[in-house]
CSV table of C-alpha atoms in Angstrom, one decimal:
chain,number,residue,atom,x,y,z
A,836,MET,CA,13.7,126.9,6.5
A,837,ASN,CA,12.6,130.1,4.8
A,838,ASN,CA,14.8,133.2,4.9
A,839,PHE,CA,13.7,135.9,7.4
A,840,SER,CA,15.0,139.0,9.0
A,841,TYR,CA,15.8,139.1,12.8
A,842,THR,CA,15.6,141.9,15.2
A,843,LYS,CA,15.8,142.3,19.0
A,844,ALA,CA,13.1,144.4,20.8
A,845,SER,CA,14.3,146.6,23.7
A,846,ASN,CA,10.8,147.1,25.2
A,847,VAL,CA,7.2,146.3,24.5
A,848,ASP,CA,6.5,149.4,22.3
A,849,HIS,CA,9.6,148.5,20.2
A,850,ALA,CA,8.3,145.0,19.8
A,851,ILE,CA,4.9,146.2,18.7
A,852,ALA,CA,6.4,148.6,16.2
A,853,GLN,CA,8.6,145.8,14.7
A,854,LEU,CA,5.6,143.5,14.4
A,855,ASN,CA,3.8,146.4,12.5
A,856,GLY,CA,0.5,144.5,12.7
A,857,ASP,CA,1.7,142.1,10.0
A,858,ILE,CA,0.8,138.4,10.4
A,859,ARG,CA,4.1,137.5,8.6
A,860,ASN,CA,6.1,139.0,11.4
A,861,LYS,CA,6.5,136.7,14.4
A,862,ILE,CA,7.5,136.9,18.0
A,863,VAL,CA,10.2,134.6,19.4
A,864,ALA,CA,10.9,134.2,23.1
A,865,GLY,CA,11.8,130.7,24.4
A,866,GLY,CA,11.3,129.4,20.9
A,867,THR,CA,10.2,125.9,22.0
A,868,ASN,CA,7.3,125.9,19.5
A,869,ILE,CA,7.9,128.6,16.8
A,870,ASN,CA,11.3,127.1,15.9
A,871,ASP,CA,9.6,123.7,15.1
A,872,LEU,CA,6.9,125.5,13.1
A,873,LEU,CA,9.5,127.3,11.0
A,874,LYS,CA,11.7,124.3,10.6
A,875,TYR,CA,8.9,122.0,9.3
A,876,PHE,CA,7.5,124.7,7.0
A,877,ILE,CA,4.2,124.9,8.9
A,878,THR,CA,4.5,128.6,9.3
A,879,LYS,CA,6.5,131.3,7.6
A,880,ALA,CA,8.0,134.4,8.9
A,881,ASP,CA,9.3,137.5,7.1
A,882,LYS,CA,10.7,138.8,10.4
A,883,LEU,CA,11.4,137.3,13.8
A,884,VAL,CA,11.1,139.8,16.7
A,885,ASP,CA,13.2,138.6,19.7
A,886,ILE,CA,11.6,139.9,22.9
A,887,ASN,CA,14.0,138.2,25.4
A,888,SER,CA,15.7,141.5,26.2
A,889,ILE,CA,12.4,143.0,27.6
A,890,THR,CA,13.1,142.8,31.3
A,891,GLU,CA,9.9,144.4,32.6
A,892,ASN,CA,7.9,141.3,31.7
A,893,ASN,CA,10.3,138.8,33.4
A,894,ALA,CA,9.1,138.6,37.0
A,895,ILE,CA,6.4,137.5,39.4
A,896,ILE,CA,4.9,140.4,41.4
A,897,ARG,CA,2.2,140.9,44.0
A,898,LEU,CA,-0.8,143.0,43.0
A,899,GLU,CA,-2.5,145.5,45.3
A,900,ASN,CA,-5.7,143.5,45.1
A,901,GLY,CA,-3.9,140.5,46.6
A,902,GLY,CA,-3.5,138.6,43.4
A,903,ILE,CA,-0.3,137.8,41.5
A,904,ARG,CA,1.1,138.9,38.2
A,905,LEU,CA,3.1,136.4,36.1
A,906,GLY,CA,5.4,138.1,33.6
A,907,ALA,CA,4.9,136.8,30.1
A,908,LEU,CA,8.7,136.3,29.7
A,909,HIS,CA,9.1,134.4,33.0
A,910,THR,CA,9.9,130.8,32.2
A,911,ASN,CA,7.6,127.9,33.0
A,912,ALA,CA,10.2,126.4,35.3
A,913,ASP,CA,10.8,129.6,37.3
A,914,THR,CA,7.1,130.1,37.6
A,915,ALA,CA,6.4,126.5,38.8
A,916,TYR,CA,9.1,126.6,41.4
A,917,ASP,CA,8.5,130.1,42.7
A,918,PRO,CA,7.7,130.0,46.4
A,919,ILE,CA,4.7,132.2,46.0
A,920,ILE,CA,3.2,130.0,43.3
A,921,GLU,CA,4.0,126.8,45.2
A,922,ASP,CA,2.4,128.1,48.3
A,923,ARG,CA,-0.6,130.1,47.1
A,924,TYR,CA,-1.3,128.5,43.6
A,925,PRO,CA,-0.1,124.9,43.9
A,926,LEU,CA,-2.6,123.8,41.2
A,927,LEU,CA,-0.7,126.0,38.7
A,928,SER,CA,2.7,124.7,39.8
A,929,LYS,CA,1.5,121.0,39.5
A,930,ALA,CA,0.1,121.6,36.0
A,931,ILE,CA,3.2,123.3,34.7
A,932,LEU,CA,5.4,120.5,36.0
A,933,ALA,CA,3.2,117.9,34.3
A,934,GLY,CA,4.0,119.5,30.9
A,935,ALA,CA,6.9,118.9,28.5
A,936,SER,CA,10.3,118.1,29.9
A,937,ALA,CA,12.6,119.9,32.3
A,938,GLN,CA,14.7,121.2,29.5
A,939,ILE,CA,11.7,122.7,27.7
A,940,ARG,CA,10.3,124.2,30.8
A,941,ASN,CA,13.6,125.9,31.4
A,942,MET,CA,13.2,127.7,28.0
A,943,ALA,CA,9.5,128.0,27.5
A,944,THR,CA,7.8,131.3,28.6
A,945,ASN,CA,4.5,131.9,30.2
A,946,GLY,CA,3.3,134.0,27.3
A,947,GLY,CA,4.5,131.4,24.8
A,948,ASN,CA,2.7,128.7,26.6
A,949,LEU,CA,-0.6,130.4,25.8
A,950,LEU,CA,0.3,130.7,22.2
A,951,GLN,CA,1.6,127.2,21.4
A,952,ARG,CA,-0.2,125.5,18.5
A,953,THR,CA,-1.7,122.0,18.4
A,954,ARG,CA,0.4,118.9,18.2
A,955,CYS,CA,-2.0,117.2,15.8
A,956,TYR,CA,0.1,114.9,13.6
A,957,TYR,CA,-1.8,116.0,10.5
A,958,PHE,CA,-1.1,119.7,11.3
A,959,TYR,CA,2.7,118.8,11.4
A,960,ASP,CA,2.6,116.8,8.2
A,961,ILE,CA,2.6,119.4,5.3
A,962,ASN,CA,1.8,116.6,2.8
A,963,THR,CA,-1.7,116.1,4.3
A,964,PRO,CA,-4.8,118.3,4.2
A,965,CYS,CA,-5.3,120.4,7.3
A,966,ASN,CA,-7.7,123.3,7.7
A,967,LYS,CA,-5.6,124.7,10.6
A,968,ARG,CA,-2.5,124.9,8.4
A,969,ASP,CA,-4.1,125.4,5.0
A,970,PRO,CA,-7.7,126.7,5.4
A,971,GLY,CA,-10.2,125.0,3.1
A,972,SER,CA,-8.0,122.0,2.4
A,973,GLY,CA,-9.9,119.6,4.8
A,974,CYS,CA,-9.4,117.9,8.1
A,975,SER,CA,-7.5,114.6,7.7
A,976,ALA,CA,-8.0,113.7,11.4
A,977,ILE,CA,-11.7,113.2,11.1
A,978,THR,CA,-11.4,110.1,9.0
A,979,GLY,CA,-7.8,109.3,9.9
A,980,TYR,CA,-6.0,108.2,13.1
A,981,ASN,CA,-7.6,110.4,15.7
A,982,ARG,CA,-6.6,108.9,19.1
A,983,ILE,CA,-5.5,112.2,20.6
A,984,HIS,CA,-8.2,114.4,19.1
A,985,ALA,CA,-11.1,116.4,20.4
A,986,ILE,CA,-14.3,115.1,21.9
A,987,LEU,CA,-15.8,118.5,22.8
A,988,GLY,CA,-16.2,121.8,21.0
A,989,GLN,CA,-14.9,120.4,17.7
A,990,SER,CA,-16.3,121.3,14.2
A,991,GLU,CA,-16.5,119.6,10.9
A,992,ASN,CA,-13.5,121.7,10.0
A,993,CYS,CA,-11.1,120.7,12.8
A,994,ILE,CA,-10.9,118.2,15.7
A,995,ALA,CA,-7.4,119.2,16.9
A,996,VAL,CA,-6.8,119.8,20.7
A,997,PHE,CA,-4.9,122.5,22.5
A,998,PRO,CA,-1.8,120.9,24.1
A,999,SER,CA,-1.0,123.1,27.2
A,1000,ASP,CA,-1.1,121.9,30.8
A,1001,MET,CA,-0.4,125.3,32.3
A,1002,CYS,CA,-3.4,126.8,30.5
A,1003,VAL,CA,-5.8,124.2,32.0
A,1004,ALA,CA,-4.9,125.4,35.5
A,1005,LEU,CA,-5.1,129.1,34.4
A,1006,ALA,CA,-8.6,128.4,33.1
A,1007,ALA,CA,-9.6,126.9,36.4
A,1008,LEU,CA,-8.1,129.8,38.4
A,1009,ASN,CA,-10.0,132.4,36.4
A,1010,ALA,CA,-6.8,134.1,35.2
A,1011,THR,CA,-6.8,137.2,33.0
A,1012,VAL,CA,-4.4,138.0,30.2
A,1013,ASN,CA,-2.8,141.5,29.8
A,1014,ILE,CA,-2.2,142.6,26.2
A,1015,SER,CA,-0.4,145.5,24.6
A,1016,GLY,CA,-0.8,146.4,20.9
A,1017,PRO,CA,-1.0,149.3,18.4
A,1018,ASP,CA,-4.3,150.4,19.9
A,1019,GLY,CA,-3.1,150.4,23.4
A,1020,GLU,CA,-3.6,148.0,26.3
A,1021,ARG,CA,-6.4,145.6,27.0
A,1022,VAL,CA,-7.3,142.7,29.3
A,1023,LEU,CA,-9.0,139.4,28.3
A,1024,ALA,CA,-10.6,136.9,30.6
A,1025,PHE,CA,-8.8,133.7,30.2
A,1026,ALA,CA,-12.0,132.0,29.0
A,1027,GLU,CA,-12.1,134.4,26.1
A,1028,PHE,CA,-8.5,134.2,25.0
A,1029,HIS,CA,-8.5,130.9,23.1
A,1030,ARG,CA,-11.1,130.1,20.4
A,1031,LEU,CA,-13.0,127.0,19.3
A,1032,PRO,CA,-12.4,126.0,15.7
A,1033,GLY,CA,-15.7,126.8,14.1
A,1034,ASP,CA,-15.2,127.9,10.5
A,1035,THR,CA,-11.8,129.4,11.2
A,1036,PRO,CA,-9.6,126.7,12.9
A,1037,ASN,CA,-6.5,128.5,11.6
A,1038,ILE,CA,-7.2,131.2,14.2
A,1039,ASP,CA,-6.2,129.9,17.6
A,1040,THR,CA,-6.7,132.9,19.9
A,1041,ASN,CA,-8.4,136.3,20.0
A,1042,LEU,CA,-5.0,138.1,20.0
A,1043,LYS,CA,-4.9,140.6,17.2
A,1044,HIS,CA,-2.1,141.0,14.7
A,1045,GLY,CA,0.7,143.1,16.2
A,1046,GLU,CA,-0.4,142.5,19.9
A,1047,VAL,CA,1.9,141.1,22.6
A,1048,ILE,CA,1.0,139.3,25.8
A,1049,THR,CA,2.7,141.2,28.6
A,1050,SER,CA,1.5,139.3,31.7
A,1051,ILE,CA,-1.0,137.0,33.2
A,1052,ASP,CA,-2.9,137.9,36.4
A,1053,LEU,CA,-4.1,135.4,39.0
A,1054,PRO,CA,-6.9,136.4,41.4
A,1055,ILE,CA,-6.4,136.2,45.1
A,1056,ASN,CA,-8.0,132.8,45.6
A,1057,GLY,CA,-5.5,130.1,44.7
A,1058,PHE,CA,-7.5,127.2,46.2
A,1059,GLU,CA,-4.3,126.0,48.0
A,1060,LYS,CA,-6.2,123.8,50.4
A,1061,ASN,CA,-8.2,121.6,48.0
A,1062,TYR,CA,-6.8,121.2,44.5
A,1063,SER,CA,-5.5,118.5,42.2
A,1064,TYR,CA,-4.1,118.2,38.6
A,1065,LEU,CA,-4.4,114.9,36.9
A,1066,LYS,CA,-2.8,114.1,33.5
A,1067,LEU,CA,-3.6,110.9,31.7
A,1068,ARG,CA,-1.2,110.1,28.8
A,1069,ASP,CA,0.2,107.2,26.9
A,1070,ARG,CA,3.5,107.4,28.8
A,1071,SER,CA,4.5,109.1,32.0
A,1072,SER,CA,7.1,111.4,30.7
A,1073,TYR,CA,7.1,114.1,28.0
A,1074,ALA,CA,3.8,113.2,26.4
A,1075,PHE,CA,0.7,115.3,25.7
A,1076,ALA,CA,-2.5,114.6,27.6
A,1077,LEU,CA,-5.2,112.3,26.4
A,1078,VAL,CA,-7.2,113.8,29.1
A,1079,SER,CA,-6.1,116.2,31.9
A,1080,VAL,CA,-8.2,117.7,34.7
A,1081,ALA,CA,-7.6,120.7,36.9
A,1082,THR,CA,-9.9,120.7,40.0
A,1083,ALA,CA,-10.1,123.2,42.8
A,1084,PHE,CA,-12.6,123.5,45.7
A,1085,ASP,CA,-13.4,125.8,48.5
A,1086,ILE,CA,-14.9,123.6,51.2
A,1087,LYS,CA,-16.3,124.7,54.5
A,1088,GLU,CA,-17.9,122.4,57.1
A,1089,GLY,CA,-18.1,119.5,54.6
A,1090,VAL,CA,-19.9,121.5,51.9
A,1091,ILE,CA,-18.5,122.8,48.6
A,1092,LYS,CA,-18.7,126.6,48.5
A,1093,GLU,CA,-16.9,127.0,45.2
A,1094,ALA,CA,-15.8,124.6,42.6
A,1095,ARG,CA,-13.6,124.8,39.5
A,1096,ILE,CA,-13.1,122.1,37.0
A,1097,ALA,CA,-11.2,122.5,33.7
A,1098,LEU,CA,-10.2,119.8,31.2
A,1099,GLY,CA,-7.3,119.6,28.8
A,1100,GLY,CA,-6.6,117.2,25.9
A,1101,VAL,CA,-10.3,117.2,24.9
A,1102,ALA,CA,-11.0,120.4,23.0
A,1103,HIS,CA,-9.5,123.2,20.9
A,1104,LYS,CA,-9.1,125.2,24.2
A,1105,PRO,CA,-9.1,124.5,27.9
A,1106,TRP,CA,-12.7,123.2,28.5
A,1107,ARG,CA,-14.6,124.5,31.4
A,1108,VAL,CA,-18.4,124.3,32.0
A,1109,THR,CA,-19.6,126.7,34.7
A,1110,GLU,CA,-23.0,124.9,35.0
A,1111,ALA,CA,-21.2,121.9,36.4
A,1112,GLU,CA,-19.4,124.1,38.9
A,1113,ASP,CA,-22.6,125.8,39.9
A,1114,PHE,CA,-24.2,122.4,40.4
A,1115,LEU,CA,-21.6,121.4,43.0
A,1116,LYS,CA,-22.0,124.6,45.1
A,1117,GLU,CA,-23.6,124.0,48.5
A,1118,LYS,CA,-23.4,120.2,48.0
A,1119,GLU,CA,-21.4,117.6,49.8
A,1120,PRO,CA,-18.3,116.2,48.0
A,1121,THR,CA,-19.7,112.8,47.2
A,1122,ARG,CA,-19.3,110.4,44.3
A,1123,GLU,CA,-22.9,110.9,43.3
A,1124,ASN,CA,-22.4,114.7,43.0
A,1125,PHE,CA,-19.0,114.4,41.2
A,1126,THR,CA,-20.5,111.9,38.7
A,1127,ALA,CA,-23.4,114.3,38.0
A,1128,ALA,CA,-21.0,117.2,37.5
A,1129,ALA,CA,-18.9,115.0,35.1
A,1130,ASP,CA,-22.0,114.2,33.1
A,1131,ILE,CA,-22.8,118.0,32.8
A,1132,ILE,CA,-19.2,118.7,31.6
A,1133,LEU,CA,-19.3,115.9,29.0
A,1134,ASN,CA,-22.8,116.6,27.7
A,1135,GLY,CA,-22.6,116.6,23.9
A,1136,ALA,CA,-19.2,114.9,23.8
A,1137,LYS,CA,-18.6,113.1,20.5
A,1138,GLY,CA,-15.9,110.5,19.8
A,1139,TYR,CA,-14.5,109.2,16.5
A,1140,GLU,CA,-13.1,105.9,15.4
A,1141,HIS,CA,-10.0,105.9,17.5
A,1142,ASN,CA,-10.8,108.3,20.4
A,1143,ALA,CA,-14.3,107.4,21.6
A,1144,PHE,CA,-12.7,105.9,24.7
A,1145,LYS,CA,-11.8,109.4,25.8
A,1146,ILE,CA,-15.4,110.2,26.8
A,1147,GLU,CA,-15.5,107.5,29.5
A,1148,LEU,CA,-11.8,108.2,30.3
A,1149,ALA,CA,-12.7,111.9,30.9
A,1150,LYS,CA,-15.6,111.0,33.1
A,1151,ARG,CA,-13.5,108.8,35.3
A,1152,ALA,CA,-10.7,111.3,35.4
A,1153,ILE,CA,-13.1,114.1,36.5
A,1154,ILE,CA,-14.5,111.9,39.3
A,1155,ARG,CA,-11.1,110.7,40.4
A,1156,ASN,CA,-9.6,114.2,40.4
A,1157,CYS,CA,-12.4,115.6,42.5
A,1158,PHE,CA,-11.6,113.0,45.2
A,1159,MET,CA,-7.9,113.8,44.8
A,1160,ALA,CA,-8.6,117.5,45.4
A,1161,LEU,CA,-10.2,116.6,48.8
A,1162,ASP,CA,-6.8,115.4,49.9
A,1163,PRO,CA,-3.9,117.1,48.0
A,1164,GLN,CA,-1.4,114.8,49.8
A,1165,SER,CA,-2.8,112.0,47.8
A,1166,GLN,CA,-0.9,113.4,44.8
A,1167,ARG,CA,2.5,112.5,46.3
A,1168,PRO,CA,4.3,109.6,44.5
A,1169,GLY,CA,3.1,106.3,45.8
A,1170,ALA,CA,0.0,107.7,47.5
A,1171,LYS,CA,-3.4,106.3,46.7
A,1172,PRO,CA,-6.5,108.7,46.3
A,1173,SER,CA,-9.4,108.1,48.7
A,1174,LEU,CA,-12.0,106.8,46.3
């Protein structure tokens, strides 16, 4: 591991001052990702700024508009098991609990979850070319073993996927991200926070150097009556998604009034196609309509030698999860969805 200095920030302004807008200075909170990145020489830090002592960002609070604010330093576990989240935003709770392991969720923070980097094996192997780790060196995954890689939104420079489960639900819920930095405070819609690879796969988010995530806001509608999170993976514990789907509906008198569908494991960011959601509005929740929506979402999907199966897998997952959202009780262990 490279040598670096270490400092504890007492508040957000102190953290921003310590970062000093320098990309070589890094934030550490739960440390569940940054420690690996440093240990395996994937990233370097001149300074680590520890923000765990900042208490104002370690809570879940009710907003005046009826929504909820998730502190960036609140842990994934505490968020998932919070009674407000379980009751009003069960989709988010389910998605968090599908991710990582209990030990990691106890350490990982909400802000850090948004900032975790890809688990592409070539990204983690410093002896192979990787445009995300070393811009301009090439993408080993395109012609290599690419079973877990992207089928949507990829570029010739990168086919890595974003690994978060929590973020798939946040995308479906239309969350917003509150940010503080040298230029003051700003708010980003969740859909604008993460980036597609394009020509700069090394840049994962639209967070600027020296900025800090302070909290995440959830709107008042948590879709607590009709929701489902489905994660398909190679093993049932502590594995990243081949395909995951967050689905939420508002249904009245047998008609879909609002639909949200977001995918994970298929792109460089949580994948959401609003055209598919608009298509489902004012329609009955039928297999025919769910299939048509899935086709819209997967339009333009491209597979590679080892991951082409993910296109059909994603289509079936979308359809299945739409049915599961009609009956959230079907998500209990041993239950079978009504297909």
